[in-house]
Tab-separated table of C-alpha atoms in Angstrom:
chain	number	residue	atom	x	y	z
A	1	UNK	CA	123.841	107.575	127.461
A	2	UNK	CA	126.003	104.313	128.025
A	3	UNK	CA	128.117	103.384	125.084
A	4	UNK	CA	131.253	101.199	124.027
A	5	UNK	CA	134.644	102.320	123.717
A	6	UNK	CA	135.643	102.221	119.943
A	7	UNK	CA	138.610	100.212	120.237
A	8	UNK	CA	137.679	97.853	123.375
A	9	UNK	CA	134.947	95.136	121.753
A	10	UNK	CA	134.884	93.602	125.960
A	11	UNK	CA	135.062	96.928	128.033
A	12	UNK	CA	132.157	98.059	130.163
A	13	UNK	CA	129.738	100.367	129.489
A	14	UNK	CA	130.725	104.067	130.436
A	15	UNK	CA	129.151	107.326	129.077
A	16	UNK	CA	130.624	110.205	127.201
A	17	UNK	CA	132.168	111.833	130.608
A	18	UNK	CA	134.119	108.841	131.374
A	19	UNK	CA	135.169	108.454	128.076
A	20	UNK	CA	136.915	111.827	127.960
A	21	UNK	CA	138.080	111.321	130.890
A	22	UNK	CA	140.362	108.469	130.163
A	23	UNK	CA	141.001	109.996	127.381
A	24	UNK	CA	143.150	112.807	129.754
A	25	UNK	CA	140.961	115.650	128.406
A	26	UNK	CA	140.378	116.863	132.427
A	27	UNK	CA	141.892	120.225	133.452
A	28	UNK	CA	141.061	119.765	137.049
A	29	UNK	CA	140.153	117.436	139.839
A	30	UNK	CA	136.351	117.356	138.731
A	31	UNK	CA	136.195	119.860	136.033
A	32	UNK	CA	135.946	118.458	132.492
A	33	UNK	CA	136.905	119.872	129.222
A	34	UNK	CA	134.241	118.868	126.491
A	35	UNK	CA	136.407	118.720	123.184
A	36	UNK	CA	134.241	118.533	120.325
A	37	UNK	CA	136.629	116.753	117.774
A	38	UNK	CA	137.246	113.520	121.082
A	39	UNK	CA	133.709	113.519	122.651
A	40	UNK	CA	132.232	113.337	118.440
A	41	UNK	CA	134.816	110.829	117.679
A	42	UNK	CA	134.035	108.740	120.864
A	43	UNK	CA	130.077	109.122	119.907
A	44	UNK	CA	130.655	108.193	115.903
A	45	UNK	CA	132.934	105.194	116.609
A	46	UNK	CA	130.273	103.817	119.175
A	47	UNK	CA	126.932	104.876	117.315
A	48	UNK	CA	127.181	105.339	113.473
A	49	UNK	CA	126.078	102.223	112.581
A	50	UNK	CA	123.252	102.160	114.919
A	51	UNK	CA	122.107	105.644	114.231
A	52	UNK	CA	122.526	104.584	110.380
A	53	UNK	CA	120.052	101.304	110.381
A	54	UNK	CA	117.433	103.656	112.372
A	55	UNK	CA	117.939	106.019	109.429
A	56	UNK	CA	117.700	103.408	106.908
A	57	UNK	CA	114.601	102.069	108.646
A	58	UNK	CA	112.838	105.976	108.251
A	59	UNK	CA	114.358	106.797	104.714
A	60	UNK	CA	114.378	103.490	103.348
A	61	UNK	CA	117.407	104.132	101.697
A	62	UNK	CA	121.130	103.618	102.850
A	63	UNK	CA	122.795	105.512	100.658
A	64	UNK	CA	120.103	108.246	102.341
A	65	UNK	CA	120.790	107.190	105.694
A	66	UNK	CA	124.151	107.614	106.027
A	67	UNK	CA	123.731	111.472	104.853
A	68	UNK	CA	121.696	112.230	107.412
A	69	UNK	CA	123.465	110.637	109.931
A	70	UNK	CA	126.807	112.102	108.593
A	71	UNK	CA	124.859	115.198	108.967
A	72	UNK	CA	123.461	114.885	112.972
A	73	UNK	CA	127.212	114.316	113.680
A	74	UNK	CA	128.520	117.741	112.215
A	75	UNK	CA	125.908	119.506	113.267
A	76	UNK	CA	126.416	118.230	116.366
A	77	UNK	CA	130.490	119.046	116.232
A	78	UNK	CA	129.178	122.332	115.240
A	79	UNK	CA	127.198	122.707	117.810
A	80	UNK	CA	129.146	120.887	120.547
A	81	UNK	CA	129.569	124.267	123.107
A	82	UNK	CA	125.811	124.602	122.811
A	83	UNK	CA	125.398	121.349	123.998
A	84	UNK	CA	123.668	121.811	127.555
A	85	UNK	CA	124.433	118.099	128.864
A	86	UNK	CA	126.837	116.339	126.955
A	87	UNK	CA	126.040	113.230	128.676
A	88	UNK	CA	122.540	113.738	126.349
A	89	UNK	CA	124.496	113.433	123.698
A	90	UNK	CA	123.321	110.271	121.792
A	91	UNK	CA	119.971	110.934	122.498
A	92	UNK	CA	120.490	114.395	120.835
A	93	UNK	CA	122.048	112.302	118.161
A	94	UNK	CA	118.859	110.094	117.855
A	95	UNK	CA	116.318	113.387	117.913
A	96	UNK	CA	118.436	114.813	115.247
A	97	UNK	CA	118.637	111.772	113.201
A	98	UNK	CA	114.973	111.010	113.755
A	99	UNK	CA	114.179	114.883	112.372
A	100	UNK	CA	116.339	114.894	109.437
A	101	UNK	CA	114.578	111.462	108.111
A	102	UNK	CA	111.447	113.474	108.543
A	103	UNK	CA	112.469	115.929	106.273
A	104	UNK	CA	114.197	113.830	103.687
A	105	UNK	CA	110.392	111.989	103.966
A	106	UNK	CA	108.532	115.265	103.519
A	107	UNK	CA	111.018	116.825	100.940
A	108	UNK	CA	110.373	112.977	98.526
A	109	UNK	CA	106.699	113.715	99.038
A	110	UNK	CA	106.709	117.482	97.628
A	111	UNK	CA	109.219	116.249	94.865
A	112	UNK	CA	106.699	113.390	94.023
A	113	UNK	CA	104.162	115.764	94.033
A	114	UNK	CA	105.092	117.845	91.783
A	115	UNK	CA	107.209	115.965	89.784
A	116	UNK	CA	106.505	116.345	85.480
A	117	UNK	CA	104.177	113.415	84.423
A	118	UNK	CA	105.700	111.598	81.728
A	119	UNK	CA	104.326	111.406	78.362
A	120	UNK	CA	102.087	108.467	77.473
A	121	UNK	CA	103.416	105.908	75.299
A	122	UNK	CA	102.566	107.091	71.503
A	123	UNK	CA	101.629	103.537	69.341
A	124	UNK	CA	104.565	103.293	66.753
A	125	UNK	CA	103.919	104.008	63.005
A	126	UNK	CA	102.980	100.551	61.874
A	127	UNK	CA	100.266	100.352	64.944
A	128	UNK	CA	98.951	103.360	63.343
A	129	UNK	CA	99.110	102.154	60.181
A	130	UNK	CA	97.787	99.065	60.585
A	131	UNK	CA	94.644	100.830	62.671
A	132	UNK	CA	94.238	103.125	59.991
A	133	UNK	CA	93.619	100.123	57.202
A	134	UNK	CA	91.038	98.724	59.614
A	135	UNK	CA	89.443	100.996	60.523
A	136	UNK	CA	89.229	102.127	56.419
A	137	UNK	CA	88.559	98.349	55.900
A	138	UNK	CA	85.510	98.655	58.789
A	139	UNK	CA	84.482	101.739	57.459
A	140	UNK	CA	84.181	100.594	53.227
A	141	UNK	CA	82.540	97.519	54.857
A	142	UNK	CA	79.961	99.980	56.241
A	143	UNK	CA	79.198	101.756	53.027
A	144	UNK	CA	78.517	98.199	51.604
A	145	UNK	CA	75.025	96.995	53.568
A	146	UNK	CA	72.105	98.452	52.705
A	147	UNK	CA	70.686	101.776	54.165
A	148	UNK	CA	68.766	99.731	56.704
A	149	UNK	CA	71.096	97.685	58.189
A	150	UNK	CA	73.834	100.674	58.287
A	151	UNK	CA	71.722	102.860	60.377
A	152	UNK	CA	70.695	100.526	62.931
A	153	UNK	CA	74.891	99.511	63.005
A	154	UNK	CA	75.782	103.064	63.121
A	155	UNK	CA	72.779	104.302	65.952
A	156	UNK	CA	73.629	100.997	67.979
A	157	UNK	CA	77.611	101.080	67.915
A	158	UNK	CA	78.326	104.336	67.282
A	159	UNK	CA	75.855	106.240	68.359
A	160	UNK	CA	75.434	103.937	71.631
A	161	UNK	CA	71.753	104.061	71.557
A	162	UNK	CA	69.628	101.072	72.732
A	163	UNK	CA	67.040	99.328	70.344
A	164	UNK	CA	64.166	101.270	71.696
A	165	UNK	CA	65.643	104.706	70.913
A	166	UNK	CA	66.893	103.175	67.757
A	167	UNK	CA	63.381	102.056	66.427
A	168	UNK	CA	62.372	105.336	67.533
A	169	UNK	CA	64.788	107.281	65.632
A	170	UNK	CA	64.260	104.900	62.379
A	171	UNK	CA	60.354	104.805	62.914
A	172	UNK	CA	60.563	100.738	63.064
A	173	UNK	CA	59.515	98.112	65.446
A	174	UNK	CA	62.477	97.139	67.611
A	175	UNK	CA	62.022	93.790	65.968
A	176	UNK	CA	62.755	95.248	62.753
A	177	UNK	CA	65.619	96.977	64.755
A	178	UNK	CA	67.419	93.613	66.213
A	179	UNK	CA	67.042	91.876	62.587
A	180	UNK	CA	68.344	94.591	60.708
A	181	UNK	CA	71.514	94.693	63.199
A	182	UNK	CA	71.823	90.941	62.812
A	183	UNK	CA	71.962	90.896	59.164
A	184	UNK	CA	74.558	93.982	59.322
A	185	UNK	CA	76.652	92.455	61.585
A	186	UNK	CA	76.593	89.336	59.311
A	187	UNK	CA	76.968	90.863	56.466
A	188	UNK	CA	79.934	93.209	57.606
A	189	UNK	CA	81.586	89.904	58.874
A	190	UNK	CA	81.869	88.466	55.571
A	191	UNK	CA	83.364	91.240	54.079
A	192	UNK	CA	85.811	91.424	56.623
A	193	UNK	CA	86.882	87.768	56.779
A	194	UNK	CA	87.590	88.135	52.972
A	195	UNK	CA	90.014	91.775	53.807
A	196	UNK	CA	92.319	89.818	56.352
């Protein structure tokens, strides 16, 4: 895989063979000696920050990126005397980078998984307090109408009944259902204009 020299912004293109070669790592006339520590070197200086924005781009994270690139390369130092064609090397690189952002993506989705729900926000003491009073203020407003007028408010709104089950359940007309809710409604109003 062509790739600059580190050090040489203008040279020409040359892969990973030439490279060692001119860096005298040859033993022979064609024979080549693939030292890890040069041929890595030679591949980070050229490639990090390529291999790092395709990280970033998978991970969506730099900070992210750069591990797993930092970790191709040393697995691929590690690795270096496995390495079948080390002219292959950056697109080993790019595989390897391309797999670990995989599983950095499918480790974040088993951690977000089964990460612990937080707890829903509990209403502070006054909000309680102040829910409490109205709701005591709805309630002694309640107990003030007459019979009539509570039952239809209690079947309609708390009981969620409509008026035909309501004049059912009261043995009324549904007539005498929507008046009697009226005037309770009114009625409750009042009392609770003159609490606040």
């Amino acid at each position: 895989m062509p790739f600059r020299k580190p050090d040489d912004e203008g040279a020409r293109p040359t892969d990973v063979t030439e490279t060692l070669v001119a860096m005298g790592t040859t033993t022979g006339a064609m024979s080549v000696v693939w030292d890890a520590d040069q041929a890595v070197t030679a591949l980070y200086s050229a490639n990090y920050r390529a291999l790092v924005r395709l990280a970033a781009m998978l991970v969506r994270d730099l900070g992210t990126a750069e591990e797993v690139v930092q970790d191709a390369f040393v697995a691929m130092h590690g690795g270096w005397r496995r390495l079948r064609d080390p002219d292959k090397a950056l697109s080993y690189l790019r595989q390897s980078v391309v797999n670990r952002s995989r599983s950095v993506l499918r480790h974040r989705a088993v951690v977000e998984k089964y990460a612990p729900k937080g707890l829903p926000d509990a209403p502070s003491a006054e909000a309680g307090a102040i829910g409490e009073l109205e709701r005591s203020a709805v309630v002694d407003a309640l107990h003030r109408l007459p019979a009539r007028q509570r039952e239809a408010l209690v079947l309609r709104y708390y009981a969620d009944l409509s008026e035909a089950e309501i004049a059912q359940s009261m043995g009324i007309s549904r007539g005498a259902v929507k008046s009697h809710t009226a005037r309770g409604m009114a009625a409750m109003r009042n009392v609770l204009e003159q609490f606040t």
